[in-house]
Amino acid sequence: MSYTNAVRDCFQSLTWALVLSLAATAGRGQAPTAGATKPGNPPDYSKEAFVIESLRTVDSFENDGTETRETAARVKVQSQAGVQQWGLLTLGYSSANEQVEIGHVRVYKADGTVVETTAADVQDMTSDVTRIAPLYSDYREKHVAVKGLGAGDVLEYQFTNRLHTPLIPGQFWFAYDFYKAGIALAEEVEVSVPKDREVKVKSPDLKPAVREEGSHRVYTWKSANRERKEDEEPTREVPPPAIQISTFKSWEEVGRWWSGLEQERVAPTPEIRAKAAELTKDAKTYEEKVRALYNYVATRFRYISISIGIGRYQPHAAAEVLKNEYGDCKDKHTLLASLLEAAGIEAYPALVNSVRKIDPDVPSPGQFDHVISVVPQSPRSNKLVWLDTTTEIAPMGWLVPSLRDKEGLVVIAGKFAPLIKTPADSPFRNSLVFELEGKLDSAGTLEAKVERSDRGDLEVVLRAAFRQVPQTQWKDLVQRLSYMSGFSGDVSELTTSALEATDRRFLFSYKYLR
């Protein structure tokens, strides 16, 4: 494996390995696989935890952007693992503009008995992702504890989501991935749109049947997944959804919509101008001003990790974020852009996706889950510097590996909003310097001073680990790092450079005894 690939894999897992190494974690069992099938014989699904016998989604849109989605499924549960997975149904929705109606939840027993789960068994609660910041999202979940479900039973359910207040009046979009994680004998997706409306529809791997019903055009896709696929090599980027639909005609139209949402929220207030002047009073150059303001927003404002689709689309006003000292991705961008504007520097939002590949053929807000900032490299430069303040302790210009070499929508007010690729590489050469100086006495004891400094991807991992672990446990953290590096002696007298000093290499040193 190359060093670059190793670092990329490391970043996705090492932070949690370091931070959570002080607590035991339970492993997840792998789902059973279907038995081998001889040619001419029907497939053997007896070892599957469950088999989806049918799954049907019917979605209907209106010109004003309202939507009704009905989901129905029939699942054969074959083991206790299947009971664990299907024993609690979780239905998410945005309470401000959406309703969820549960039609029925039934369990069919082998002896013909039918067990109904009633409305009294449904709990409506806030989701885990929004409990950390309830003012940032109205996302809720209905939890349905399925009554009487056991191995050998058949679960059947139907529920309806109604979007009564459109996210964007007069616009709608849709994305769907067929079930591939297990066995699905029959899956059907039906989408109805006004037939007089210009709508982009894309499903490259499966063509739909198309018919007209009254004032609507109806698209129907049928699929199945009757054979469990071998685990594929994980990829850095998930491809676009199997089905995509959007009423947006161009990325420029999406950009104009987003620009309208944030324009008034970015306007500097007297408080913002005063703070920008304070932070840049010693900055002599354009770059020094950008760096001072970036460092302030990145390190001093707590990041609320909520996807833009769940945490609403419009950011809070910059002055409000300044007062609260926390915000989600679009809030942190808004504050940074406002401070930069107060300092006479242009900044633009860039909408990106941290997981999926953007499909340029289907303009839609639904393709994005994250917002970062873009500034010109210098006042008259066409080159851009990409800034993500949500990492909190990353050097200016550094992006997590999942955001590199990916298309983003850069929204420049009053101009065409193009898809532009993020940098493919880190702005820093990945490097690690490890120095050990000590003495070995006649009894075979090594006493040494160890000094380590990092720059690049592992530097950010280490800064994040130290930031998330209480300082009283830093020695334990470095002790585990020492073990991971093959040094099994004892660590003591630890010192580190300032975690927020991202303009310089991250350095820590300690006494080592073995």
Short mmCIF file of C-alpha atoms in Angstrom, two decimals:
data_model
loop_
_atom_site.label_atom_id
_atom_site.label_comp_id
_atom_site.label_asym_id
_atom_site.label_seq_id
_atom_site.Cartn_x
_atom_site.Cartn_y
_atom_site.Cartn_z
CA MET A 1 0.00 0.00 0.00
CA SER A 2 1.33 3.44 -0.87
CA TYR A 3 1.96 6.03 1.85
CA THR A 4 -0.85 8.23 0.48
CA ASN A 5 -3.38 5.39 0.62
CA ALA A 6 -2.20 4.37 4.06
CA VAL A 7 -2.65 7.91 5.35
CA ARG A 8 -6.12 8.17 3.80
CA ASP A 9 -7.21 4.91 5.44
CA CYS A 10 -5.55 5.98 8.66
CA PHE A 11 -7.46 9.25 8.82
CA GLN A 12 -10.81 7.50 8.54
CA SER A 13 -10.09 5.12 11.40
CA LEU A 14 -7.17 6.23 13.53
CA THR A 15 -8.87 9.16 15.26
CA TRP A 16 -11.49 6.89 16.73
CA ALA A 17 -8.91 4.22 17.48
CA LEU A 18 -6.95 6.73 19.51
CA VAL A 19 -9.88 8.44 21.21
CA LEU A 20 -11.91 5.34 21.95
CA SER A 21 -9.03 3.06 22.83
CA LEU A 22 -9.69 3.80 26.49
CA ALA A 23 -13.07 2.07 26.24
CA ALA A 24 -13.96 -1.40 24.97
CA THR A 25 -16.14 -1.58 21.87
CA ALA A 26 -18.40 -4.43 20.89
CA GLY A 27 -17.90 -5.93 17.41
CA ARG A 28 -20.73 -6.37 14.99
CA GLY A 29 -21.50 -9.80 13.65
CA GLN A 30 -21.49 -10.31 9.92
CA ALA A 31 -24.83 -11.21 8.37
CA PRO A 32 -25.10 -14.84 7.26
CA THR A 33 -24.59 -15.51 3.59
CA ALA A 34 -26.74 -17.64 1.34
CA GLY A 35 -25.63 -21.21 0.82
CA ALA A 36 -24.01 -22.36 -2.41
CA THR A 37 -26.42 -23.03 -5.26
CA LYS A 38 -25.86 -25.74 -7.82
CA PRO A 39 -26.74 -24.97 -11.45
CA GLY A 40 -30.42 -25.62 -12.09
CA ASN A 41 -31.40 -25.56 -8.41
CA PRO A 42 -33.30 -22.70 -6.79
CA PRO A 43 -31.20 -20.44 -4.56
CA ASP A 44 -30.93 -21.41 -0.90
CA TYR A 45 -31.81 -18.47 1.36
CA SER A 46 -32.22 -20.54 4.53
CA LYS A 47 -29.12 -19.08 6.18
CA GLU A 48 -30.10 -15.47 5.55
CA ALA A 49 -31.16 -13.52 8.64
CA PHE A 50 -34.11 -12.23 6.62
CA VAL A 51 -35.39 -12.06 3.05
CA ILE A 52 -37.29 -9.05 1.69
CA GLU A 53 -40.09 -10.64 -0.30
CA SER A 54 -41.38 -7.33 -1.63
CA LEU A 55 -40.51 -3.65 -1.24
CA ARG A 56 -42.55 -0.94 -2.94
CA THR A 57 -42.13 2.85 -2.91
CA VAL A 58 -44.72 5.13 -4.52
CA ASP A 59 -43.85 8.83 -4.66
CA SER A 60 -46.11 11.56 -6.06
CA PHE A 61 -45.07 15.20 -6.62
CA GLU A 62 -47.14 18.29 -7.37
CA ASN A 63 -46.11 21.49 -9.15
CA ASP A 64 -45.95 23.45 -5.89
CA GLY A 65 -43.27 21.08 -4.52
CA THR A 66 -45.51 19.07 -2.16
CA GLU A 67 -44.92 15.34 -2.04
CA THR A 68 -46.56 12.11 -0.85
CA ARG A 69 -44.45 8.99 -0.44
CA GLU A 70 -45.87 5.59 0.46
CA THR A 71 -43.61 2.70 1.45
CA ALA A 72 -44.78 -0.89 1.82
CA ALA A 73 -42.76 -4.03 2.50
CA ARG A 74 -43.09 -7.72 3.29
CA VAL A 75 -40.12 -9.34 5.05
CA LYS A 76 -39.54 -13.00 5.96
CA VAL A 77 -37.58 -12.98 9.25
CA GLN A 78 -35.55 -16.20 9.56
CA SER A 79 -33.33 -15.86 12.64
CA GLN A 80 -32.80 -13.94 15.85
CA ALA A 81 -30.40 -11.66 13.95
CA GLY A 82 -33.30 -10.75 11.68
CA VAL A 83 -35.53 -10.09 14.68
CA GLN A 84 -32.92 -7.69 16.06
CA GLN A 85 -32.80 -5.80 12.79
CA TRP A 86 -36.55 -5.55 12.14
CA GLY A 87 -37.90 -5.49 15.69
CA LEU A 88 -37.77 -1.69 15.80
CA LEU A 89 -38.79 0.38 12.76
CA THR A 90 -37.44 3.95 12.72
CA LEU A 91 -39.17 6.52 10.50
CA GLY A 92 -37.48 9.92 10.23
CA TYR A 93 -39.19 13.16 9.23
CA SER A 94 -38.93 16.96 9.54
CA SER A 95 -41.74 18.04 11.84
CA ALA A 96 -42.02 21.60 10.48
CA ASN A 97 -43.04 20.56 6.97
CA GLU A 98 -43.70 16.82 7.00
CA GLN A 99 -46.06 14.25 8.54
CA VAL A 100 -45.70 10.49 8.91
CA GLU A 101 -48.75 8.24 8.94
CA ILE A 102 -48.39 4.57 9.85
CA GLY A 103 -50.92 2.54 7.89
CA HIS A 104 -50.27 -0.86 9.45
CA VAL A 105 -47.57 -3.03 11.01
CA ARG A 106 -48.45 -6.74 11.12
CA VAL A 107 -46.69 -9.96 12.03
CA TYR A 108 -47.92 -13.19 10.41
CA LYS A 109 -47.17 -16.34 12.41
CA ALA A 110 -46.69 -19.80 10.92
CA ASP A 111 -49.93 -20.98 12.58
CA GLY A 112 -51.93 -18.23 10.85
CA THR A 113 -52.06 -15.88 13.82
CA VAL A 114 -51.76 -12.16 13.00
CA VAL A 115 -50.26 -9.76 15.56
CA GLU A 116 -51.01 -6.05 15.02
CA THR A 117 -48.80 -3.22 16.30
CA THR A 118 -51.08 -0.32 17.20
CA ALA A 119 -50.57 3.44 17.47
CA ALA A 120 -50.09 3.03 21.23
CA ASP A 121 -46.83 1.20 20.52
CA VAL A 122 -45.37 4.12 18.52
CA GLN A 123 -43.04 6.66 20.14
CA ASP A 124 -42.36 10.06 18.56
CA MET A 125 -39.00 11.49 19.66
CA THR A 126 -36.11 13.70 18.61
CA SER A 127 -33.33 11.96 16.74
CA ASP A 128 -29.87 11.36 18.18
CA VAL A 129 -28.27 13.69 15.64
CA THR A 130 -30.35 16.69 16.72
CA ARG A 131 -30.31 16.28 20.50
CA ILE A 132 -26.93 17.97 20.67
CA ALA A 133 -28.42 21.15 19.15
CA PRO A 134 -32.23 21.15 19.17
CA LEU A 135 -32.42 24.69 17.76
CA TYR A 136 -30.63 23.53 14.61
CA SER A 137 -33.09 20.95 13.36
CA ASP A 138 -36.70 19.89 13.61
CA TYR A 139 -35.83 16.34 12.54
CA ARG A 140 -37.74 13.72 14.52
CA GLU A 141 -38.22 9.96 14.45
CA LYS A 142 -41.15 7.66 15.00
CA HIS A 143 -40.03 4.45 16.64
CA VAL A 144 -42.32 1.45 16.07
CA ALA A 145 -41.63 -1.48 18.40
CA VAL A 146 -42.94 -4.44 16.39
CA LYS A 147 -45.11 -6.68 18.55
CA GLY A 148 -44.73 -10.44 18.54
CA LEU A 149 -41.91 -10.67 15.98
CA GLY A 150 -39.92 -13.90 16.10
CA ALA A 151 -37.79 -16.12 13.86
CA GLY A 152 -39.93 -17.70 11.15
CA ASP A 153 -42.48 -14.85 11.05
CA VAL A 154 -43.42 -12.55 8.18
CA LEU A 155 -43.44 -8.81 8.86
CA GLU A 156 -45.64 -6.57 6.74
CA TYR A 157 -45.83 -2.78 7.06
CA GLN A 158 -47.01 0.33 5.24
CA PHE A 159 -46.44 3.99 6.06
CA THR A 160 -46.85 7.35 4.31
CA ASN A 161 -44.75 10.53 4.41
CA ARG A 162 -46.51 13.76 3.43
CA LEU A 163 -44.43 16.84 2.63
CA HIS A 164 -47.10 19.52 3.13
CA THR A 165 -44.74 22.54 3.04
CA PRO A 166 -42.13 22.35 0.25
CA LEU A 167 -38.47 22.89 1.12
CA ILE A 168 -38.27 25.12 -1.97
CA PRO A 169 -41.68 26.29 -3.25
CA GLY A 170 -42.26 25.18 -6.82
CA GLN A 171 -39.28 22.79 -6.91
CA PHE A 172 -38.82 19.11 -6.06
CA TRP A 173 -36.16 16.42 -6.35
CA PHE A 174 -35.88 12.69 -5.69
CA ALA A 175 -33.05 10.17 -5.24
CA TYR A 176 -33.23 6.43 -4.65
CA ASP A 177 -30.84 3.49 -4.26
CA PHE A 178 -32.07 -0.07 -4.71
CA TYR A 179 -31.52 -2.47 -1.83
CA LYS A 180 -28.20 -4.30 -2.30
CA ALA A 181 -27.18 -5.22 1.27
CA GLY A 182 -29.08 -8.52 1.24
CA ILE A 183 -31.75 -10.50 -0.59
CA ALA A 184 -34.71 -8.61 -2.10
CA LEU A 185 -36.90 -10.79 -4.29
CA ALA A 186 -38.91 -7.90 -5.73
CA GLU A 187 -38.44 -4.15 -5.47
CA GLU A 188 -40.53 -1.53 -7.23
CA VAL A 189 -40.25 2.25 -7.36
CA GLU A 190 -43.01 4.42 -8.83
CA VAL A 191 -42.63 8.20 -9.19
CA SER A 192 -45.44 10.45 -10.42
CA VAL A 193 -44.72 14.00 -11.64
CA PRO A 194 -46.88 16.66 -13.36
CA LYS A 195 -46.78 15.79 -17.06
CA ASP A 196 -46.59 19.44 -18.13
CA ARG A 197 -43.49 20.05 -15.99
CA GLU A 198 -39.93 19.88 -17.35
CA VAL A 199 -38.20 17.30 -15.15
CA LYS A 200 -34.75 15.74 -15.40
CA VAL A 201 -34.90 11.95 -14.91
CA LYS A 202 -31.77 9.80 -14.81
CA SER A 203 -31.37 6.09 -14.08
CA PRO A 204 -28.52 4.83 -16.28
CA ASP A 205 -28.56 1.17 -15.17
CA LEU A 206 -32.30 0.53 -15.28
CA LYS A 207 -34.76 2.12 -17.70
CA PRO A 208 -38.25 2.92 -16.39
CA ALA A 209 -41.64 2.10 -17.85
CA VAL A 210 -43.50 5.37 -18.51
CA ARG A 211 -47.24 5.97 -18.62
CA GLU A 212 -49.65 8.87 -18.19
CA GLU A 213 -52.41 9.01 -15.59
CA GLY A 214 -54.58 12.12 -15.79
CA SER A 215 -52.42 15.19 -15.21
CA HIS A 216 -49.33 13.17 -14.22
CA ARG A 217 -46.58 11.18 -15.89
CA VAL A 218 -45.65 8.03 -13.99
CA TYR A 219 -42.22 6.35 -14.05
CA THR A 220 -41.88 2.78 -12.76
CA TRP A 221 -38.70 0.84 -12.06
CA LYS A 222 -38.59 -2.84 -11.08
CA SER A 223 -35.54 -4.54 -9.66
CA ALA A 224 -34.42 -7.44 -7.47
CA ASN A 225 -31.30 -8.59 -5.64
CA ARG A 226 -31.56 -12.38 -5.56
CA GLU A 227 -27.92 -13.20 -4.95
CA ARG A 228 -25.67 -11.89 -2.23
CA LYS A 229 -22.64 -10.22 -3.75
CA GLU A 230 -19.17 -10.82 -2.44
CA ASP A 231 -17.82 -7.93 -0.39
CA GLU A 232 -16.32 -5.44 -2.81
CA GLU A 233 -13.19 -3.38 -2.22
CA PRO A 234 -14.33 -0.23 -0.41
CA THR A 235 -14.08 2.94 -2.49
CA ARG A 236 -13.38 6.49 -1.39
CA GLU A 237 -16.43 7.79 -3.23
CA VAL A 238 -19.93 6.34 -3.46
CA PRO A 239 -21.46 6.65 -6.97
CA PRO A 240 -24.58 8.77 -7.53
CA PRO A 241 -27.99 7.26 -6.64
CA ALA A 242 -29.51 4.71 -9.03
CA ILE A 243 -32.51 7.00 -9.68
CA GLN A 244 -32.36 10.80 -9.74
CA ILE A 245 -35.12 13.29 -10.54
CA SER A 246 -34.98 17.10 -10.33
CA THR A 247 -36.93 20.13 -11.52
CA PHE A 248 -33.85 22.38 -11.42
CA LYS A 249 -32.76 23.23 -14.96
CA SER A 250 -29.12 24.15 -14.21
CA TRP A 251 -26.51 24.43 -11.49
CA GLU A 252 -26.74 28.19 -11.90
CA GLU A 253 -30.37 27.97 -10.78
CA VAL A 254 -29.34 25.97 -7.71
CA GLY A 255 -26.62 28.52 -7.01
CA ARG A 256 -29.02 31.47 -7.23
CA TRP A 257 -31.34 29.77 -4.76
CA TRP A 258 -28.54 29.17 -2.26
CA SER A 259 -27.17 32.68 -2.69
CA GLY A 260 -30.59 34.10 -1.82
CA LEU A 261 -30.68 32.05 1.38
CA GLU A 262 -27.38 33.28 2.78
CA GLN A 263 -27.01 36.78 1.34
CA GLU A 264 -28.65 38.73 4.18
CA ARG A 265 -27.19 36.36 6.81
CA VAL A 266 -23.61 37.19 5.72
CA ALA A 267 -23.94 40.99 5.82
CA PRO A 268 -21.51 42.29 8.48
CA THR A 269 -23.04 43.93 11.54
CA PRO A 270 -21.13 46.44 13.73
CA GLU A 271 -20.19 43.54 16.05
CA ILE A 272 -18.78 41.55 13.13
CA ARG A 273 -16.81 44.56 11.83
CA ALA A 274 -15.38 45.23 15.28
CA LYS A 275 -14.30 41.61 15.70
CA ALA A 276 -12.73 41.49 12.21
CA ALA A 277 -10.76 44.67 12.94
CA GLU A 278 -9.57 43.26 16.26
CA LEU A 279 -8.44 39.95 14.74
CA THR A 280 -6.61 41.51 11.77
CA LYS A 281 -5.02 44.55 13.45
CA ASP A 282 -1.55 42.98 13.29
CA ALA A 283 -2.00 41.35 9.86
CA LYS A 284 0.11 43.04 7.21
CA THR A 285 -0.84 41.01 4.13
CA TYR A 286 -3.94 39.59 2.47
CA GLU A 287 -2.90 36.03 3.42
CA GLU A 288 -2.28 36.99 7.05
CA LYS A 289 -5.79 38.46 7.29
CA VAL A 290 -7.38 35.33 5.82
CA ARG A 291 -5.32 33.11 8.13
CA ALA A 292 -6.21 35.11 11.26
CA LEU A 293 -9.94 34.98 10.53
CA TYR A 294 -9.88 31.32 9.46
CA ASN A 295 -8.03 30.27 12.63
CA TYR A 296 -10.50 32.18 14.80
CA VAL A 297 -13.62 30.59 13.28
CA ALA A 298 -12.08 27.12 12.99
CA THR A 299 -10.64 26.80 16.50
CA ARG A 300 -12.93 28.97 18.63
CA PHE A 301 -16.37 27.89 17.37
CA ARG A 302 -17.72 24.45 18.17
CA TYR A 303 -18.93 22.51 15.16
CA ILE A 304 -22.45 21.05 15.31
CA SER A 305 -22.23 18.06 12.98
CA ILE A 306 -25.60 18.04 11.23
CA SER A 307 -25.98 17.48 7.49
CA ILE A 308 -27.43 20.45 5.59
CA GLY A 309 -30.41 18.34 4.52
CA ILE A 310 -31.35 17.62 8.15
CA GLY A 311 -30.30 20.92 9.71
CA ARG A 312 -32.40 23.07 7.36
CA TYR A 313 -30.90 24.94 4.42
CA GLN A 314 -30.75 28.56 5.54
CA PRO A 315 -27.84 29.45 7.85
CA HIS A 316 -28.18 31.47 11.03
CA ALA A 317 -27.09 35.10 10.82
CA ALA A 318 -23.36 35.66 11.28
CA ALA A 319 -23.92 37.87 14.34
CA GLU A 320 -25.99 35.11 15.96
CA VAL A 321 -23.25 32.54 15.34
CA LEU A 322 -20.68 34.97 16.77
CA LYS A 323 -22.77 35.25 19.93
CA ASN A 324 -23.50 31.52 20.28
CA GLU A 325 -19.90 30.41 19.59
CA TYR A 326 -21.10 27.27 17.79
CA GLY A 327 -22.74 26.36 14.50
CA ASP A 328 -23.13 23.77 11.77
CA CYS A 329 -21.15 23.80 8.52
CA LYS A 330 -23.19 26.53 6.79
CA ASP A 331 -23.17 28.66 9.97
CA LYS A 332 -19.40 28.47 10.30
CA HIS A 333 -19.03 29.42 6.63
CA THR A 334 -21.44 32.34 7.10
CA LEU A 335 -19.47 33.71 10.05
CA LEU A 336 -16.14 33.35 8.22
CA ALA A 337 -17.53 34.96 5.06
CA SER A 338 -18.96 37.85 7.08
CA LEU A 339 -15.68 38.48 8.91
CA LEU A 340 -13.77 38.31 5.62
CA GLU A 341 -16.20 40.74 3.98
CA ALA A 342 -15.70 43.14 6.89
CA ALA A 343 -11.96 42.90 6.19
CA GLY A 344 -12.49 43.62 2.48
CA ILE A 345 -11.99 40.03 1.29
CA GLU A 346 -14.42 38.05 -0.90
CA ALA A 347 -15.48 34.58 0.20
CA TYR A 348 -17.90 32.14 -1.45
CA PRO A 349 -19.76 29.07 -0.19
CA ALA A 350 -18.95 25.74 -1.82
CA LEU A 351 -21.56 22.98 -1.61
CA VAL A 352 -19.92 19.54 -1.56
CA ASN A 353 -20.73 15.93 -0.78
CA SER A 354 -18.55 14.17 1.77
CA VAL A 355 -19.59 10.67 0.64
CA ARG A 356 -21.02 10.55 -2.87
CA LYS A 357 -19.81 11.49 -6.30
CA ILE A 358 -21.69 14.48 -7.71
CA ASP A 359 -23.61 13.81 -10.92
CA PRO A 360 -23.27 16.96 -13.09
CA ASP A 361 -26.25 15.94 -15.25
CA VAL A 362 -28.87 16.35 -12.49
CA PRO A 363 -28.71 19.77 -10.78
CA SER A 364 -30.23 19.42 -7.31
CA PRO A 365 -29.68 20.63 -3.74
CA GLY A 366 -30.13 17.00 -2.70
CA GLN A 367 -26.69 16.13 -4.05
CA PHE A 368 -24.91 18.00 -1.24
CA ASP A 369 -24.43 17.33 2.47
CA HIS A 370 -21.72 19.83 3.49
CA VAL A 371 -20.71 23.49 3.02
CA ILE A 372 -17.17 24.87 3.05
CA SER A 373 -15.64 28.22 2.08
CA VAL A 374 -13.60 29.40 -0.90
CA VAL A 375 -11.46 32.55 -1.16
CA PRO A 376 -9.20 33.82 -3.95
CA GLN A 377 -5.52 33.09 -3.29
CA SER A 378 -4.81 36.81 -3.64
CA PRO A 379 -6.94 39.90 -4.43
CA ARG A 380 -6.59 39.51 -8.21
CA SER A 381 -5.95 35.77 -8.46
CA ASN A 382 -8.14 33.23 -10.23
CA LYS A 383 -6.72 30.48 -8.04
CA LEU A 384 -8.87 29.44 -5.08
CA VAL A 385 -8.10 28.40 -1.52
CA TRP A 386 -10.59 25.94 -0.02
CA LEU A 387 -11.30 26.40 3.70
CA ASP A 388 -13.18 23.94 5.91
CA THR A 389 -13.57 25.40 9.40
CA THR A 390 -15.55 22.38 10.65
CA THR A 391 -12.40 20.31 11.25
CA GLU A 392 -11.61 22.88 13.98
CA ILE A 393 -7.89 22.12 14.35
CA ALA A 394 -6.73 21.69 10.72
CA PRO A 395 -4.20 24.01 9.03
CA MET A 396 -5.64 26.56 6.60
CA GLY A 397 -6.34 25.00 3.20
CA TRP A 398 -6.41 21.41 4.49
CA LEU A 399 -9.41 19.24 3.53
CA VAL A 400 -10.28 15.80 4.86
CA PRO A 401 -9.37 13.11 2.27
CA SER A 402 -13.06 12.42 1.51
CA LEU A 403 -13.45 16.00 0.21
CA ARG A 404 -10.40 16.01 -2.06
CA ASP A 405 -10.61 15.83 -5.85
CA LYS A 406 -14.40 16.13 -5.73
CA GLU A 407 -16.71 18.49 -7.55
CA GLY A 408 -18.35 21.22 -5.53
CA LEU A 409 -20.82 23.97 -6.39
CA VAL A 410 -19.10 27.32 -5.80
CA VAL A 411 -21.83 29.92 -5.34
CA ILE A 412 -20.66 33.35 -6.48
CA ALA A 413 -23.42 35.95 -6.08
CA GLY A 414 -24.48 37.52 -9.36
CA LYS A 415 -22.30 35.19 -11.43
CA PHE A 416 -22.54 31.70 -12.89
CA ALA A 417 -22.24 29.08 -10.17
CA PRO A 418 -19.97 26.37 -11.64
CA LEU A 419 -19.01 22.89 -10.47
CA ILE A 420 -15.32 23.13 -9.56
CA LYS A 421 -13.06 20.35 -8.34
CA THR A 422 -11.51 20.60 -4.91
CA PRO A 423 -7.72 20.13 -4.66
CA ALA A 424 -6.61 16.55 -5.17
CA ASP A 425 -3.79 16.76 -2.63
CA SER A 426 -3.12 18.15 0.81
CA PRO A 427 -1.41 21.58 0.79
CA PHE A 428 1.30 20.02 2.97
CA ARG A 429 3.70 17.21 2.29
CA ASN A 430 2.92 14.42 4.75
CA SER A 431 5.91 14.08 7.05
CA LEU A 432 6.77 12.66 10.47
CA VAL A 433 9.98 13.31 12.38
CA PHE A 434 10.74 10.95 15.28
CA GLU A 435 13.83 11.51 17.43
CA LEU A 436 14.95 9.38 20.38
CA GLU A 437 18.03 10.21 22.41
CA GLY A 438 18.97 8.20 25.50
CA LYS A 439 21.30 5.90 27.37
CA LEU A 440 21.32 2.17 28.05
CA ASP A 441 22.78 1.35 31.48
CA SER A 442 24.61 -1.83 32.54
CA ALA A 443 21.35 -3.36 33.82
CA GLY A 444 19.78 -3.06 30.35
CA THR A 445 17.47 -0.14 31.18
CA LEU A 446 16.93 2.45 28.46
CA GLU A 447 16.14 5.99 29.60
CA ALA A 448 15.46 8.40 26.73
CA LYS A 449 13.84 11.62 25.58
CA VAL A 450 11.47 11.17 22.64
CA GLU A 451 10.34 14.01 20.40
CA ARG A 452 7.85 13.59 17.56
CA SER A 453 6.50 16.20 15.13
CA ASP A 454 3.93 15.74 12.35
CA ARG A 455 2.70 17.73 9.38
CA GLY A 456 -0.15 16.79 7.05
CA ASP A 457 -2.92 14.23 7.45
CA LEU A 458 -1.62 12.44 10.55
CA GLU A 459 -0.99 15.80 12.18
CA VAL A 460 -4.73 16.56 12.01
CA VAL A 461 -5.58 13.10 13.34
CA LEU A 462 -3.29 13.66 16.33
CA ARG A 463 -4.58 17.17 17.02
CA ALA A 464 -8.15 15.84 16.94
CA ALA A 465 -7.27 12.98 19.28
CA PHE A 466 -5.61 15.24 21.84
CA ARG A 467 -8.48 17.74 21.58
CA GLN A 468 -11.15 15.13 22.24
CA VAL A 469 -9.39 13.38 25.12
CA PRO A 470 -9.24 15.11 28.55
CA GLN A 471 -5.77 16.46 29.33
CA THR A 472 -5.63 14.18 32.38
CA GLN A 473 -5.59 11.23 29.92
CA TRP A 474 -3.04 12.58 27.46
CA LYS A 475 -0.28 10.45 28.96
CA ASP A 476 -2.43 7.34 28.47
CA LEU A 477 -3.06 8.41 24.88
CA VAL A 478 0.67 8.77 24.15
CA GLN A 479 1.36 5.50 25.96
CA ARG A 480 -0.96 3.75 23.53
CA LEU A 481 0.64 5.58 20.61
CA SER A 482 4.00 4.32 21.84
CA TYR A 483 2.69 0.74 21.98
CA MET A 484 1.25 1.09 18.46
CA SER A 485 4.68 2.24 17.26
CA GLY A 486 6.40 -0.84 18.73
CA PHE A 487 7.83 0.85 21.86
CA SER A 488 6.55 -0.97 24.93
CA GLY A 489 8.29 1.08 27.62
CA ASP A 490 6.72 3.59 30.00
CA VAL A 491 5.84 7.16 29.02
CA SER A 492 6.04 10.14 31.41
CA GLU A 493 6.66 13.93 31.54
CA LEU A 494 4.62 14.65 28.42
CA THR A 495 4.63 18.09 26.77
CA THR A 496 2.89 19.22 23.56
CA SER A 497 2.77 22.26 21.34
CA ALA A 498 -0.50 24.26 21.34
CA LEU A 499 -3.25 22.27 19.64
CA GLU A 500 -4.67 25.41 17.97
CA ALA A 501 -1.30 26.53 16.58
CA THR A 502 -2.07 25.01 13.18
CA ASP A 503 0.36 27.27 11.30
CA ARG A 504 3.21 25.10 12.61
CA ARG A 505 3.94 21.39 12.88
CA PHE A 506 2.32 19.54 15.78
CA LEU A 507 4.97 18.47 18.27
CA PHE A 508 4.96 16.44 21.45
CA SER A 509 7.79 15.03 23.58
CA TYR A 510 8.05 12.72 26.56
CA LYS A 511 10.38 10.71 28.76
CA TYR A 512 10.68 7.04 27.78
CA LEU A 513 11.83 4.27 30.13
CA ARG A 514 12.27 0.60 29.33
#
